[in-house]
Amino acid sequence: MHRVMALMMTAGGMLATGAVAQTVAPPPPMQHGRGLMRADANHDGTITRAEMIADAETRFAAMDADKDGKVTAAERDAARAAMRARRRDGATGGPDGGPRGGGGGGFGMRGDPDGDAVLTRADAVQRAGKRFDRLDTNHDGKLDAAEMAAGRPMRGARQAGAMPPLPAAAAQPQ
C-alpha cells in the first residue's frame, strides 16, 4: 500500500513539473532607449509624466542647434539626417547613450500649434503632456507596458491616414 501511494505521489509530482514547464514565459523586459522606453529615466519599467516631459526637453535641446529656444524645419531635418546617419553607420552611443543618440527624432511640425513652422520648447512640452494623457488610460500617472502597447495601434492607424478604432470599453455607452 505504501508503494502504491509513493508511486502515485511521484507521478503527481511529475505531472505538476510538466505543467509548470509548459506555462507561458513572461514577456521580455522592455528595452531602454527604444521607443517610449527611452523616457524611463529610472529604468523601473514605467514612465511618469515628469519623465516624458524631461525626455521631450532633452530631444528638443538636441535639435535646437543654435540654442535660440526654437526648432525650425531646417534644424529638425538636420537632426533627422544625423539620426539616420548614426543608424546607418551602426552607432548606438550618444549624449544619452541610447540608439537615437539624443538626435531629437520624433518631433514633427504637428506639434506646432500656431503653424509658423517653428517648434518652441513650450510646444514640445505641451505635446509630450498631451501624448502622456492620451496614453495613460487608467489615469494612474504612469505609463506601463500594457498602456504603451495599446498606444501602438493608434500610431499605425494615424500614419496610414485612418482613425484608430475605439477600444471596446470606450465604444460602449455608459
PDB file of C-alpha atoms in Angstrom:
ATOM      1  CA  MET A   1       0.000   0.000   0.000  1.00  0.00           C
ATOM      2  CA  HIS A   2       2.835   2.388   0.832  1.00  0.00           C
ATOM      3  CA  ARG A   3       4.450   1.660  -2.518  1.00  0.00           C
ATOM      4  CA  VAL A   4       1.266   2.495  -4.384  1.00  0.00           C
ATOM      5  CA  MET A   5       0.962   5.790  -2.510  1.00  0.00           C
ATOM      6  CA  ALA A   6       4.610   6.605  -3.158  1.00  0.00           C
ATOM      7  CA  LEU A   7       4.199   5.870  -6.876  1.00  0.00           C
ATOM      8  CA  MET A   8       1.069   8.000  -7.045  1.00  0.00           C
ATOM      9  CA  MET A   9       2.796  10.913  -5.315  1.00  0.00           C
ATOM     10  CA  THR A  10       5.799  10.618  -7.638  1.00  0.00           C
ATOM     11  CA  ALA A  11       3.540  10.509 -10.708  1.00  0.00           C
ATOM     12  CA  GLY A  12       1.607  13.526  -9.444  1.00  0.00           C
ATOM     13  CA  GLY A  13       4.840  15.425  -8.888  1.00  0.00           C
ATOM     14  CA  MET A  14       5.992  14.623 -12.411  1.00  0.00           C
ATOM     15  CA  LEU A  15       2.714  15.836 -13.870  1.00  0.00           C
ATOM     16  CA  ALA A  16       2.923  19.046 -11.885  1.00  0.00           C
ATOM     17  CA  THR A  17       6.502  19.610 -13.071  1.00  0.00           C
ATOM     18  CA  GLY A  18       5.401  19.125 -16.676  1.00  0.00           C
ATOM     19  CA  ALA A  19       2.573  21.602 -16.237  1.00  0.00           C
ATOM     20  CA  VAL A  20       4.913  24.211 -14.777  1.00  0.00           C
ATOM     21  CA  ALA A  21       7.360  23.709 -17.640  1.00  0.00           C
ATOM     22  CA  GLN A  22       4.593  24.473 -20.125  1.00  0.00           C
ATOM     23  CA  THR A  23       3.486  27.756 -18.603  1.00  0.00           C
ATOM     24  CA  VAL A  24       3.879  30.824 -20.737  1.00  0.00           C
ATOM     25  CA  ALA A  25       7.154  32.634 -20.150  1.00  0.00           C
ATOM     26  CA  PRO A  26       6.879  36.258 -19.066  1.00  0.00           C
ATOM     27  CA  PRO A  27       7.428  38.828 -21.814  1.00  0.00           C
ATOM     28  CA  PRO A  28      10.997  40.042 -22.204  1.00  0.00           C
ATOM     29  CA  PRO A  29      11.810  43.174 -20.240  1.00  0.00           C
ATOM     30  CA  MET A  30      11.289  46.438 -22.047  1.00  0.00           C
ATOM     31  CA  GLN A  31      14.456  47.671 -23.711  1.00  0.00           C
ATOM     32  CA  HIS A  32      15.520  51.125 -22.678  1.00  0.00           C
ATOM     33  CA  GLY A  33      16.359  53.577 -25.406  1.00  0.00           C
ATOM     34  CA  ARG A  34      13.793  52.143 -27.798  1.00  0.00           C
ATOM     35  CA  GLY A  35      10.564  53.946 -28.488  1.00  0.00           C
ATOM     36  CA  LEU A  36       8.837  55.418 -25.480  1.00  0.00           C
ATOM     37  CA  MET A  37      11.044  53.492 -23.060  1.00  0.00           C
ATOM     38  CA  ARG A  38      13.901  55.915 -23.724  1.00  0.00           C
ATOM     39  CA  ALA A  39      11.965  58.261 -21.418  1.00  0.00           C
ATOM     40  CA  ASP A  40      12.120  55.800 -18.487  1.00  0.00           C
ATOM     41  CA  ALA A  41      14.928  57.594 -16.667  1.00  0.00           C
ATOM     42  CA  ASN A  42      14.905  55.433 -13.535  1.00  0.00           C
ATOM     43  CA  HIS A  43      14.517  52.164 -15.503  1.00  0.00           C
ATOM     44  CA  ASP A  44      11.561  50.938 -13.439  1.00  0.00           C
ATOM     45  CA  GLY A  45       9.559  49.821 -16.480  1.00  0.00           C
ATOM     46  CA  THR A  46       7.041  52.667 -16.275  1.00  0.00           C
ATOM     47  CA  ILE A  47       7.072  56.253 -17.497  1.00  0.00           C
ATOM     48  CA  THR A  48       5.778  59.136 -15.416  1.00  0.00           C
ATOM     49  CA  ARG A  49       4.586  62.460 -16.792  1.00  0.00           C
ATOM     50  CA  ALA A  50       7.763  64.118 -15.483  1.00  0.00           C
ATOM     51  CA  GLU A  51       9.947  61.545 -17.271  1.00  0.00           C
ATOM     52  CA  MET A  52       8.029  62.032 -20.521  1.00  0.00           C
ATOM     53  CA  ILE A  53       8.380  65.804 -20.334  1.00  0.00           C
ATOM     54  CA  ALA A  54      12.086  65.581 -19.422  1.00  0.00           C
ATOM     55  CA  ASP A  55      12.639  63.333 -22.448  1.00  0.00           C
ATOM     56  CA  ALA A  56      10.834  65.838 -24.686  1.00  0.00           C
ATOM     57  CA  GLU A  57      13.009  68.648 -23.343  1.00  0.00           C
ATOM     58  CA  THR A  58      16.179  66.606 -23.937  1.00  0.00           C
ATOM     59  CA  ARG A  59      15.173  65.806 -27.507  1.00  0.00           C
ATOM     60  CA  PHE A  60      14.196  69.436 -28.099  1.00  0.00           C
ATOM     61  CA  ALA A  61      17.585  70.647 -26.811  1.00  0.00           C
ATOM     62  CA  ALA A  62      19.374  68.178 -29.093  1.00  0.00           C
ATOM     63  CA  MET A  63      17.507  69.531 -32.135  1.00  0.00           C
ATOM     64  CA  ASP A  64      17.866  73.220 -31.233  1.00  0.00           C
ATOM     65  CA  ALA A  65      21.236  73.606 -32.968  1.00  0.00           C
ATOM     66  CA  ASP A  66      21.588  77.364 -32.470  1.00  0.00           C
ATOM     67  CA  LYS A  67      20.169  77.209 -28.907  1.00  0.00           C
ATOM     68  CA  ASP A  68      17.695  80.022 -29.542  1.00  0.00           C
ATOM     69  CA  GLY A  69      14.774  78.164 -27.956  1.00  0.00           C
ATOM     70  CA  LYS A  70      13.164  77.358 -31.311  1.00  0.00           C
ATOM     71  CA  VAL A  71      13.465  74.424 -33.681  1.00  0.00           C
ATOM     72  CA  THR A  72      12.959  75.350 -37.306  1.00  0.00           C
ATOM     73  CA  ALA A  73      12.117  72.870 -40.038  1.00  0.00           C
ATOM     74  CA  ALA A  74      15.771  73.032 -41.163  1.00  0.00           C
ATOM     75  CA  GLU A  75      17.024  72.171 -37.648  1.00  0.00           C
ATOM     76  CA  ARG A  76      14.542  69.314 -37.414  1.00  0.00           C
ATOM     77  CA  ASP A  77      15.585  67.965 -40.812  1.00  0.00           C
ATOM     78  CA  ALA A  78      19.280  68.188 -39.873  1.00  0.00           C
ATOM     79  CA  ALA A  79      18.651  66.286 -36.632  1.00  0.00           C
ATOM     80  CA  ARG A  80      16.748  63.584 -38.513  1.00  0.00           C
ATOM     81  CA  ALA A  81      19.532  63.278 -41.110  1.00  0.00           C
ATOM     82  CA  ALA A  82      22.116  62.935 -38.336  1.00  0.00           C
ATOM     83  CA  MET A  83      19.990  60.278 -36.630  1.00  0.00           C
ATOM     84  CA  ARG A  84      19.634  58.328 -39.886  1.00  0.00           C
ATOM     85  CA  ALA A  85      23.393  58.531 -40.452  1.00  0.00           C
ATOM     86  CA  ARG A  86      24.062  57.157 -36.949  1.00  0.00           C
ATOM     87  CA  ARG A  87      21.652  54.299 -37.542  1.00  0.00           C
ATOM     88  CA  ARG A  88      23.126  53.557 -40.962  1.00  0.00           C
ATOM     89  CA  ASP A  89      26.651  53.538 -39.550  1.00  0.00           C
ATOM     90  CA  GLY A  90      25.584  51.330 -36.642  1.00  0.00           C
ATOM     91  CA  ALA A  91      26.448  53.897 -33.977  1.00  0.00           C
ATOM     92  CA  THR A  92      24.457  53.391 -30.810  1.00  0.00           C
ATOM     93  CA  GLY A  93      26.027  55.840 -28.445  1.00  0.00           C
ATOM     94  CA  GLY A  94      25.420  59.490 -27.976  1.00  0.00           C
ATOM     95  CA  PRO A  95      24.963  62.016 -25.221  1.00  0.00           C
ATOM     96  CA  ASP A  96      22.160  59.956 -23.719  1.00  0.00           C
ATOM     97  CA  GLY A  97      23.698  56.558 -24.544  1.00  0.00           C
ATOM     98  CA  GLY A  98      20.619  55.418 -26.448  1.00  0.00           C
ATOM     99  CA  PRO A  99      20.362  54.306 -30.058  1.00  0.00           C
ATOM    100  CA  ARG A 100      18.886  57.642 -31.019  1.00  0.00           C
ATOM    101  CA  GLY A 101      21.958  59.324 -29.652  1.00  0.00           C
ATOM    102  CA  GLY A 102      19.924  62.270 -28.417  1.00  0.00           C
ATOM    103  CA  GLY A 103      19.269  63.181 -32.045  1.00  0.00           C
ATOM    104  CA  GLY A 104      15.833  64.576 -31.417  1.00  0.00           C
ATOM    105  CA  GLY A 105      13.794  62.255 -33.590  1.00  0.00           C
ATOM    106  CA  GLY A 106      10.078  62.171 -33.057  1.00  0.00           C
ATOM    107  CA  PHE A 107       9.194  65.860 -33.243  1.00  0.00           C
ATOM    108  CA  GLY A 108       7.400  66.834 -36.378  1.00  0.00           C
ATOM    109  CA  MET A 109       5.761  70.127 -37.077  1.00  0.00           C
ATOM    110  CA  ARG A 110       2.414  68.636 -35.993  1.00  0.00           C
ATOM    111  CA  GLY A 111       3.413  69.883 -32.551  1.00  0.00           C
ATOM    112  CA  ASP A 112       3.494  73.439 -33.872  1.00  0.00           C
ATOM    113  CA  PRO A 113       0.151  74.831 -32.682  1.00  0.00           C
ATOM    114  CA  ASP A 114       0.393  78.205 -34.412  1.00  0.00           C
ATOM    115  CA  GLY A 115       1.549  76.797 -37.773  1.00  0.00           C
ATOM    116  CA  ASP A 116       4.603  79.044 -38.124  1.00  0.00           C
ATOM    117  CA  ALA A 117       6.910  76.070 -38.889  1.00  0.00           C
ATOM    118  CA  VAL A 118       8.803  76.741 -35.652  1.00  0.00           C
ATOM    119  CA  LEU A 119       8.575  74.467 -32.634  1.00  0.00           C
ATOM    120  CA  THR A 120       9.249  76.061 -29.243  1.00  0.00           C
ATOM    121  CA  ARG A 121      10.213  74.311 -26.022  1.00  0.00           C
ATOM    122  CA  ALA A 122       6.730  75.082 -24.679  1.00  0.00           C
ATOM    123  CA  ASP A 123       5.170  73.465 -27.771  1.00  0.00           C
ATOM    124  CA  ALA A 124       7.299  70.331 -27.251  1.00  0.00           C
ATOM    125  CA  VAL A 125       6.426  70.096 -23.554  1.00  0.00           C
ATOM    126  CA  GLN A 126       2.724  70.651 -24.244  1.00  0.00           C
ATOM    127  CA  ARG A 127       2.759  67.963 -26.924  1.00  0.00           C
ATOM    128  CA  ALA A 128       4.512  65.471 -24.602  1.00  0.00           C
ATOM    129  CA  GLY A 129       1.933  66.168 -21.881  1.00  0.00           C
ATOM    130  CA  LYS A 130      -0.973  65.610 -24.267  1.00  0.00           C
ATOM    131  CA  ARG A 131       0.568  62.377 -25.512  1.00  0.00           C
ATOM    132  CA  PHE A 132       1.063  61.177 -21.937  1.00  0.00           C
ATOM    133  CA  ASP A 133      -2.556  61.986 -21.076  1.00  0.00           C
ATOM    134  CA  ARG A 134      -3.820  60.149 -24.158  1.00  0.00           C
ATOM    135  CA  LEU A 135      -1.768  57.028 -23.367  1.00  0.00           C
ATOM    136  CA  ASP A 136      -2.418  56.958 -19.592  1.00  0.00           C
ATOM    137  CA  THR A 137      -5.761  55.238 -20.000  1.00  0.00           C
ATOM    138  CA  ASN A 138      -6.112  54.167 -16.366  1.00  0.00           C
ATOM    139  CA  HIS A 139      -5.152  57.661 -15.135  1.00  0.00           C
ATOM    140  CA  ASP A 140      -2.672  56.411 -12.530  1.00  0.00           C
ATOM    141  CA  GLY A 141       0.043  58.889 -13.534  1.00  0.00           C
ATOM    142  CA  LYS A 142       2.266  56.188 -15.064  1.00  0.00           C
ATOM    143  CA  LEU A 143       2.524  54.513 -18.431  1.00  0.00           C
ATOM    144  CA  ASP A 144       3.036  50.788 -18.064  1.00  0.00           C
ATOM    145  CA  ALA A 145       3.875  48.246 -20.757  1.00  0.00           C
ATOM    146  CA  ALA A 146       0.207  47.495 -21.438  1.00  0.00           C
ATOM    147  CA  GLU A 147      -0.686  51.154 -21.983  1.00  0.00           C
ATOM    148  CA  MET A 148       2.304  51.676 -24.272  1.00  0.00           C
ATOM    149  CA  ALA A 149       1.430  48.556 -26.279  1.00  0.00           C
ATOM    150  CA  ALA A 150      -2.190  49.703 -26.549  1.00  0.00           C
ATOM    151  CA  GLY A 151      -0.982  53.037 -27.934  1.00  0.00           C
ATOM    152  CA  ARG A 152       0.954  51.455 -30.804  1.00  0.00           C
ATOM    153  CA  PRO A 153      -2.096  50.644 -32.977  1.00  0.00           C
ATOM    154  CA  MET A 154      -3.169  54.289 -32.730  1.00  0.00           C
ATOM    155  CA  ARG A 155       0.138  55.406 -34.190  1.00  0.00           C
ATOM    156  CA  GLY A 156      -0.039  52.978 -37.125  1.00  0.00           C
ATOM    157  CA  ALA A 157      -3.592  53.947 -37.990  1.00  0.00           C
ATOM    158  CA  ARG A 158      -2.769  57.645 -37.774  1.00  0.00           C
ATOM    159  CA  GLN A 159       0.212  57.226 -40.086  1.00  0.00           C
ATOM    160  CA  ALA A 160      -1.934  55.316 -42.572  1.00  0.00           C
ATOM    161  CA  GLY A 161      -4.424  58.203 -42.598  1.00  0.00           C
ATOM    162  CA  ALA A 162      -7.202  56.277 -40.847  1.00  0.00           C
ATOM    163  CA  MET A 163      -8.664  56.887 -37.442  1.00  0.00           C
ATOM    164  CA  PRO A 164      -7.967  54.108 -34.930  1.00  0.00           C
ATOM    165  CA  PRO A 165     -10.888  52.012 -33.729  1.00  0.00           C
ATOM    166  CA  LEU A 166     -12.185  52.839 -30.286  1.00  0.00           C
ATOM    167  CA  PRO A 167     -11.216  50.410 -27.535  1.00  0.00           C
ATOM    168  CA  ALA A 168     -14.104  48.102 -26.600  1.00  0.00           C
ATOM    169  CA  ALA A 169     -14.629  49.798 -23.215  1.00  0.00           C
ATOM    170  CA  ALA A 170     -14.799  53.263 -24.788  1.00  0.00           C
ATOM    171  CA  ALA A 171     -17.150  52.189 -27.571  1.00  0.00           C
ATOM    172  CA  GLN A 172     -19.864  51.039 -25.174  1.00  0.00           C
ATOM    173  CA  PRO A 173     -22.278  53.695 -23.886  1.00  0.00           C
ATOM    174  CA  GLN A 174     -22.194  54.198 -20.150  1.00  0.00           C
TER     175      GLN A 174
END
